[in-house]
CSV table of C-alpha atoms in Angstrom, one decimal:
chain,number,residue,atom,x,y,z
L,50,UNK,CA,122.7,107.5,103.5
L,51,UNK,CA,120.4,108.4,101.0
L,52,UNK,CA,120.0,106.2,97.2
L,53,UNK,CA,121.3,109.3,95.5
L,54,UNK,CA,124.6,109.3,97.2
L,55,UNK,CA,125.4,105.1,97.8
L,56,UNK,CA,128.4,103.9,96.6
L,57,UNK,CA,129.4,100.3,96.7
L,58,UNK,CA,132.6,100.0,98.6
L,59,UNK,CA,133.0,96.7,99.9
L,60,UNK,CA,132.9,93.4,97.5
L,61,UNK,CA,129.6,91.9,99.9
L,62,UNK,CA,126.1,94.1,100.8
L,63,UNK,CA,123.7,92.9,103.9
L,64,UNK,CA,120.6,93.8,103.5
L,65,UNK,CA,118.7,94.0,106.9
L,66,UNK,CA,115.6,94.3,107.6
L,67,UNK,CA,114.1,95.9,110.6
L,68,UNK,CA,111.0,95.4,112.5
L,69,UNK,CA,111.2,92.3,114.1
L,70,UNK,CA,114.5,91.4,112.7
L,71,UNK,CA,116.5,94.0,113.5
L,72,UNK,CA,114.2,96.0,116.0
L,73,UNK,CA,112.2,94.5,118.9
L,74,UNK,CA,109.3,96.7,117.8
L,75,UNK,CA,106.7,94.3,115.5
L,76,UNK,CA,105.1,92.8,117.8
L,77,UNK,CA,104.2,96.1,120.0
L,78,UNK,CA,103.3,97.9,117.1
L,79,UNK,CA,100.4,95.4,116.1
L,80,UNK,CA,99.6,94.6,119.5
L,81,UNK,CA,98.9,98.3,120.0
L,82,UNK,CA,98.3,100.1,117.3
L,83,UNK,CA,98.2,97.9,113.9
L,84,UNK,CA,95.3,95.7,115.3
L,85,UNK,CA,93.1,98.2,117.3
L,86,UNK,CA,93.2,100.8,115.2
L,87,UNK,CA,92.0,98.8,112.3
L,88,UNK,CA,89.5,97.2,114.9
L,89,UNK,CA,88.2,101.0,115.4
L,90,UNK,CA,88.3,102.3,112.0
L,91,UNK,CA,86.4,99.8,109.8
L,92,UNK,CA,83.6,99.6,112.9
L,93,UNK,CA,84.8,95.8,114.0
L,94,UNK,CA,82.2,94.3,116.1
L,95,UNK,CA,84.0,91.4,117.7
L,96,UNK,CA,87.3,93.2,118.6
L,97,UNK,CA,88.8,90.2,120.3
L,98,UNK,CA,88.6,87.6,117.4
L,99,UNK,CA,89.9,90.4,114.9
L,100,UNK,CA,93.0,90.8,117.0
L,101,UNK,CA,93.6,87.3,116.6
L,102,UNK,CA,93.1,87.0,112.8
L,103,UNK,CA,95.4,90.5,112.4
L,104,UNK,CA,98.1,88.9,114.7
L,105,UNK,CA,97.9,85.6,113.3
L,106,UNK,CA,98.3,87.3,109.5
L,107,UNK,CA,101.2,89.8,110.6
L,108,UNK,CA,103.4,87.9,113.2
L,109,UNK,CA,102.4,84.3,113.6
L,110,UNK,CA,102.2,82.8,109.9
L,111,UNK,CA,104.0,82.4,106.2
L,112,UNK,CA,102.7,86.0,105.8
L,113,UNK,CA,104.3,87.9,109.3
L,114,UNK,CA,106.1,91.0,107.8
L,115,UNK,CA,103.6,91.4,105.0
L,116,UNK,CA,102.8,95.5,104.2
L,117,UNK,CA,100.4,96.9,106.2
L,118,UNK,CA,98.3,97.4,103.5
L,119,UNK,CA,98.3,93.9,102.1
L,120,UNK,CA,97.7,92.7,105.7
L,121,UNK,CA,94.5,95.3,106.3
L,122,UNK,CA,93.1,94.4,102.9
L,123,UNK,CA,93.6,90.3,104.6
L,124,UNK,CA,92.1,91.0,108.0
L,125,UNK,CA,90.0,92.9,106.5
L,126,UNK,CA,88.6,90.4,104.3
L,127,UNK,CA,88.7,87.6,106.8
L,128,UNK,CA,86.3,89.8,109.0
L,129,UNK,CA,83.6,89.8,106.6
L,130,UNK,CA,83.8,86.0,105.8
L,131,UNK,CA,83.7,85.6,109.5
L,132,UNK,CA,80.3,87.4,109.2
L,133,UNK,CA,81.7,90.9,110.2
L,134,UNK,CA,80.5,94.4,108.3
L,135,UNK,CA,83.0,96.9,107.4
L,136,UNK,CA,81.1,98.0,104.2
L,137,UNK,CA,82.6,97.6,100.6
L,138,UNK,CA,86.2,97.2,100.7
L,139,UNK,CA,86.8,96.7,96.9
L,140,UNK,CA,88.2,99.8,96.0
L,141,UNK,CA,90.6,99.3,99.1
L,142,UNK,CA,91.6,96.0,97.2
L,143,UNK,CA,91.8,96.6,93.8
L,144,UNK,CA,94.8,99.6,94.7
L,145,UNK,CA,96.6,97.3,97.3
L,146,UNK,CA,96.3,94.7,94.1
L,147,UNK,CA,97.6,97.3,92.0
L,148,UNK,CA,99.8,100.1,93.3
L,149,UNK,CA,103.5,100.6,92.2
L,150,UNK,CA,104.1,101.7,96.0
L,151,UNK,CA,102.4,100.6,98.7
L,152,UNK,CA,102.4,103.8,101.2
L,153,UNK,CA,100.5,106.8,102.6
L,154,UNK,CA,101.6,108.8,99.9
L,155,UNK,CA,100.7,106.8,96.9
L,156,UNK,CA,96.9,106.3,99.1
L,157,UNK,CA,97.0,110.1,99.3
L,158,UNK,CA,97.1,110.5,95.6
L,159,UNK,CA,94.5,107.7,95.4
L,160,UNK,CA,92.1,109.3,97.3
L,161,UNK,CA,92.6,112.4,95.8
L,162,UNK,CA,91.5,110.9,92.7
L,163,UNK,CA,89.2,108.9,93.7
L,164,UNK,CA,87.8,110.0,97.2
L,165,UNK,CA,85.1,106.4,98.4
L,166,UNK,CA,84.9,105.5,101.8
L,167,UNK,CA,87.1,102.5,102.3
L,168,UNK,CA,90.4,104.5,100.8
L,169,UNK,CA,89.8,107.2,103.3
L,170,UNK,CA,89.3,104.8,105.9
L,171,UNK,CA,92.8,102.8,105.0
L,172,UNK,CA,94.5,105.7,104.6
L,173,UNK,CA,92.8,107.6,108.1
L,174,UNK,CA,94.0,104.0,110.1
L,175,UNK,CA,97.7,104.2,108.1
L,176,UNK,CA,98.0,107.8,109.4
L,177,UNK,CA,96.6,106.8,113.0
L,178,UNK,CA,99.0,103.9,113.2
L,179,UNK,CA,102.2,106.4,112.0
L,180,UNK,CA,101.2,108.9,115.0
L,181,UNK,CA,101.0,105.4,117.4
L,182,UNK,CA,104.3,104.8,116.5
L,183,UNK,CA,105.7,107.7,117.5
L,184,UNK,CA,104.7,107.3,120.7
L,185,UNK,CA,106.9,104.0,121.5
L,186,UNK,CA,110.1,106.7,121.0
L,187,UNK,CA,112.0,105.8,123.9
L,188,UNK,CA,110.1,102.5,124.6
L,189,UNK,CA,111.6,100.8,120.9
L,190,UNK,CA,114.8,98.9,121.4
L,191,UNK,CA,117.1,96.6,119.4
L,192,UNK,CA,117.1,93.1,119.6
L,193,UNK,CA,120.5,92.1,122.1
L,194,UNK,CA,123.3,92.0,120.2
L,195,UNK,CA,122.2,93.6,117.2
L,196,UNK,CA,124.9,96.8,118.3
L,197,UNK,CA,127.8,94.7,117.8
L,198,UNK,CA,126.6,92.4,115.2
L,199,UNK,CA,126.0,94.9,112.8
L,200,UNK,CA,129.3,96.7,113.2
L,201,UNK,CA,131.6,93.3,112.8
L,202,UNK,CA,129.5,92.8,109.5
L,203,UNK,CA,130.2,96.3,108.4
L,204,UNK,CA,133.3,95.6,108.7
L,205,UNK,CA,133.1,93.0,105.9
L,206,UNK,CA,130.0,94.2,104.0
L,207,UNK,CA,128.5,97.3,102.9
L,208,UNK,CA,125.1,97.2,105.2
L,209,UNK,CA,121.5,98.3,103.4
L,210,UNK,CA,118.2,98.7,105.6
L,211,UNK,CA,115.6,97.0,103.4
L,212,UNK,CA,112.2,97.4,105.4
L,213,UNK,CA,108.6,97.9,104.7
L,214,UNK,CA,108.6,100.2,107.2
L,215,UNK,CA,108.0,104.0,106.4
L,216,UNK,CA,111.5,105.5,106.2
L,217,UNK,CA,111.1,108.4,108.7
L,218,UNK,CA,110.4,105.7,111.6
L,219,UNK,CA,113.3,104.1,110.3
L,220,UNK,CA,115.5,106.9,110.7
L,221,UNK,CA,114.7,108.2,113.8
L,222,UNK,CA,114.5,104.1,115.6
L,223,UNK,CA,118.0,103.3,114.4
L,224,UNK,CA,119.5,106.5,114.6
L,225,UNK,CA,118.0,106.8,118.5
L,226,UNK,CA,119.8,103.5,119.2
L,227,UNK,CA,123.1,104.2,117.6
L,228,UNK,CA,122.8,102.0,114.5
L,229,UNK,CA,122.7,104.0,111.8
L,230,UNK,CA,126.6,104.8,111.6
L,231,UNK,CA,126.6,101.3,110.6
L,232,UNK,CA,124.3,101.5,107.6
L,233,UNK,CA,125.1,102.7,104.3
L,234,UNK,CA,121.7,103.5,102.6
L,235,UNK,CA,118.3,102.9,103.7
L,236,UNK,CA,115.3,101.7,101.2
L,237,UNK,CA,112.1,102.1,103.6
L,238,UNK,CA,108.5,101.5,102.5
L,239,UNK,CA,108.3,104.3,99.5
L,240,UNK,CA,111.2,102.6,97.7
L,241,UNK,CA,108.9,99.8,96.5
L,242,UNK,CA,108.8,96.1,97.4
L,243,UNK,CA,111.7,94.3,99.3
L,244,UNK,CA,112.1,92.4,95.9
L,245,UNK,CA,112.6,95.7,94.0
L,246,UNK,CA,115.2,96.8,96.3
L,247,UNK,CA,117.0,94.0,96.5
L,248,UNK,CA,117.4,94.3,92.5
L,249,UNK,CA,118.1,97.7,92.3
L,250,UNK,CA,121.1,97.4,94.8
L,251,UNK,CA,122.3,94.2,92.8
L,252,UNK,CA,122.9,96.9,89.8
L,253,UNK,CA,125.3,98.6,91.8
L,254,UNK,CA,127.7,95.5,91.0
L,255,UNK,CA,127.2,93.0,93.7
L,256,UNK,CA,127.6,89.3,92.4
L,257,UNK,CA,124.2,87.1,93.6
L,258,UNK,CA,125.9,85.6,96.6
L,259,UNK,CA,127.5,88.3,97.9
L,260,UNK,CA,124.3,89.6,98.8
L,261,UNK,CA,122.8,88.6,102.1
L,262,UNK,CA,119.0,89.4,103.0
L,263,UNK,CA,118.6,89.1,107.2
L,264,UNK,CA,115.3,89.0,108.1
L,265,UNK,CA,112.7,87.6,110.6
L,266,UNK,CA,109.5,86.8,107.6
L,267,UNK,CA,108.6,85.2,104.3
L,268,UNK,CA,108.3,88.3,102.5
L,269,UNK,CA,112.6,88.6,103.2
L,270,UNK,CA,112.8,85.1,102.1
L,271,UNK,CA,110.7,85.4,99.1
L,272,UNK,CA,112.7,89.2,97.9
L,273,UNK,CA,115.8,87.5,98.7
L,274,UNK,CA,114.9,83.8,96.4
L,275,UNK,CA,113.2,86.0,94.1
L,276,UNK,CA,116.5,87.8,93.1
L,277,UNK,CA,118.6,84.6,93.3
L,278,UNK,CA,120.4,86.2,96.1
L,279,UNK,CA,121.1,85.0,99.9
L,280,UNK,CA,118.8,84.3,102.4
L,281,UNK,CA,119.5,84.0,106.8
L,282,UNK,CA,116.5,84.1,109.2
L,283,UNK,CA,116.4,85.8,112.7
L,284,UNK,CA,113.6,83.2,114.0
L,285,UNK,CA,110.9,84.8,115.6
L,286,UNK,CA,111.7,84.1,119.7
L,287,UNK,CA,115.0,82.9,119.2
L,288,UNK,CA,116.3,86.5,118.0
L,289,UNK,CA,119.4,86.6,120.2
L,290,UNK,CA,120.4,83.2,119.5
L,291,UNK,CA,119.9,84.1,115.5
L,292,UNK,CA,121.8,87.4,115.9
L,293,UNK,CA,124.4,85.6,117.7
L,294,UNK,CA,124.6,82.7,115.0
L,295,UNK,CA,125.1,85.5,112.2
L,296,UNK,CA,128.5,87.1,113.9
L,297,UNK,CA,129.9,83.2,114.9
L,298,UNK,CA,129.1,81.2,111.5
L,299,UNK,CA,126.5,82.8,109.0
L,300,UNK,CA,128.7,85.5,108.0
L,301,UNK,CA,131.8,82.8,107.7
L,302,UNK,CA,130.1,81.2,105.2
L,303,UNK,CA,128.7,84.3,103.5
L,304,UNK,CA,132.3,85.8,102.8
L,305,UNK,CA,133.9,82.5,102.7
L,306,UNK,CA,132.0,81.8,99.8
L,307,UNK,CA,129.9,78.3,101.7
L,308,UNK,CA,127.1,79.9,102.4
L,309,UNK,CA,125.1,78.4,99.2
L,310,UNK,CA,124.4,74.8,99.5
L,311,UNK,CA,124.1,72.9,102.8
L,312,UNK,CA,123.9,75.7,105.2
L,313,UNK,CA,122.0,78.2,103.5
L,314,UNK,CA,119.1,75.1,103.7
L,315,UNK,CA,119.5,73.9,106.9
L,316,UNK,CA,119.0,77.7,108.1
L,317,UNK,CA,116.3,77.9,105.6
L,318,UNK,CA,114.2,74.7,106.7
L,319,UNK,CA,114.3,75.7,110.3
L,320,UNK,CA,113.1,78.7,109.6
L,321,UNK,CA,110.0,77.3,107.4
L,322,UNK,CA,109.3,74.4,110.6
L,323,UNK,CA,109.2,77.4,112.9
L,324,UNK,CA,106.1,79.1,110.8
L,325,UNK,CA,104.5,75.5,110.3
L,326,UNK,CA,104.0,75.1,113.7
L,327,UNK,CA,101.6,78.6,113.8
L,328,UNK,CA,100.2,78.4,110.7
């Protein structure tokens, strides 16, 4: 399951991403712990109008799915210009701007070096939020139909999870809801960006489109154009329908060779109108 012990055996990979594309747990985890706990930590006066900037960034425009780090350092941001004061943020910044891995344990080793207020806080609200999470064990679920979609594509394809998402939640949320049998190596948050995955699984000897990214943000789109690989959306509200689509025609065209062209940007374009109309 691990990268140290994948082996390619099937001629097509799916990579899959997971909250909110794979798991009904995004939304819930902003709602309730992303967004508050940010809200608490960098001393947010107007809690109400900072919700709606953090779940406007992280589920609702061109940058849902972004890293939790890249998000905080938005909200963040967008706080002060809104006349907000959650002290100096830059060093925060500059490491989100520059990191190799955005996680708690490259911030650890960051504050360790260099131990100012605004590190400590992001890395304080990142632990807080992983604790959160934990809590939802038993409340998380798949989206309908994911079960059975992902085991007719295993079938065909070799399965990847490629998330942002800190790799013991992954673990325990898809192993909990009997998916993991039907994944063959998981690349969480400390693996690097989505992009970076996506390019080191390509070396494993996967030709460009027979590589399929699933997922439900930009971020999926943009790792998946970035590698000149394949892209298909699980639209934000229309999940089932999307999940459903994937077993009766998107995978057709993936393995069939059709999926590049015509279909590939139909499913693309309806994906980009259904962020227009939030952003």
């Amino acid at each position: 399951m691990g990268k140290s012990t994948f082996t390619k055996k099937k001629q097509f990979l799916i990579c899959v991403d997971s909250d909110g594309c794979a798991m009904d747990t995004m939304n819930i985890k902003h709602e309730k712990y992303f967004g508050p706990l940010a809200s608490e930590v960098f001393g947010i006066k107007n809690r109400d109008e900072f919700l709606g900037i953090w779940n406007r960034i992280n589920l609702y425009s061109t940058t849902r799915g972004i890293n939790r780090f890249k998000g905080l350092v938005l909200g963040l941001q967008e706080a002060v210009s809104n006349g907000e004061e959650v002290g100096d943020i830059s060093n925060l910044v500059n490491w989100a701007e520059t990191t190799k891995e955005l996680s708690n344990k490259s911030l650890e080793k960051e504050v360790a070096k260099n131990p100012v207020e605004d590190l400590k806080k992001a890395l304080s609200w990142s632990q807080k939020v992983n604790s959160g999470i934990e809590e939802l064990a038993g409340k998380d679920a798949p989206f309908p139909n994911v079960l059975e979609v992902l085991n007719e594509l295993h079938e065909v394809a070799d399965i990847a999870i490629v998330s942002s998402a800190n790799s013991e939640a992954l673990y325990s949320e898809w192993e909990r809801h009997l998916l993991l049998p039907h994944v063959d190596v998981v690349y969480g948050q400390e693996a690097g960006t989505k992009a970076a995955c996506i390019n080191e699984l390509k070396a494993y000897g996967y030709a460009e489109d027979e590589i399929l990214m699933v997922g439900d943000a930009p971020g999926d789109l943009n790792a998946a154009l970035k590698n000149g690989v394949l892209y298909y959306p699980i639209l934000f509200g229309k999940e089932t329908f999307s999940w459903k689509r994937l077993s009766k025609e998107g995978v057709k065209h993936f393995t069939g060779k059709t999926y590049t062209g015509a279909y590939q940007e139909a499913v693309i374009t309806e994906f980009d109108d259904l962020l227009k109309q939030y952003s």
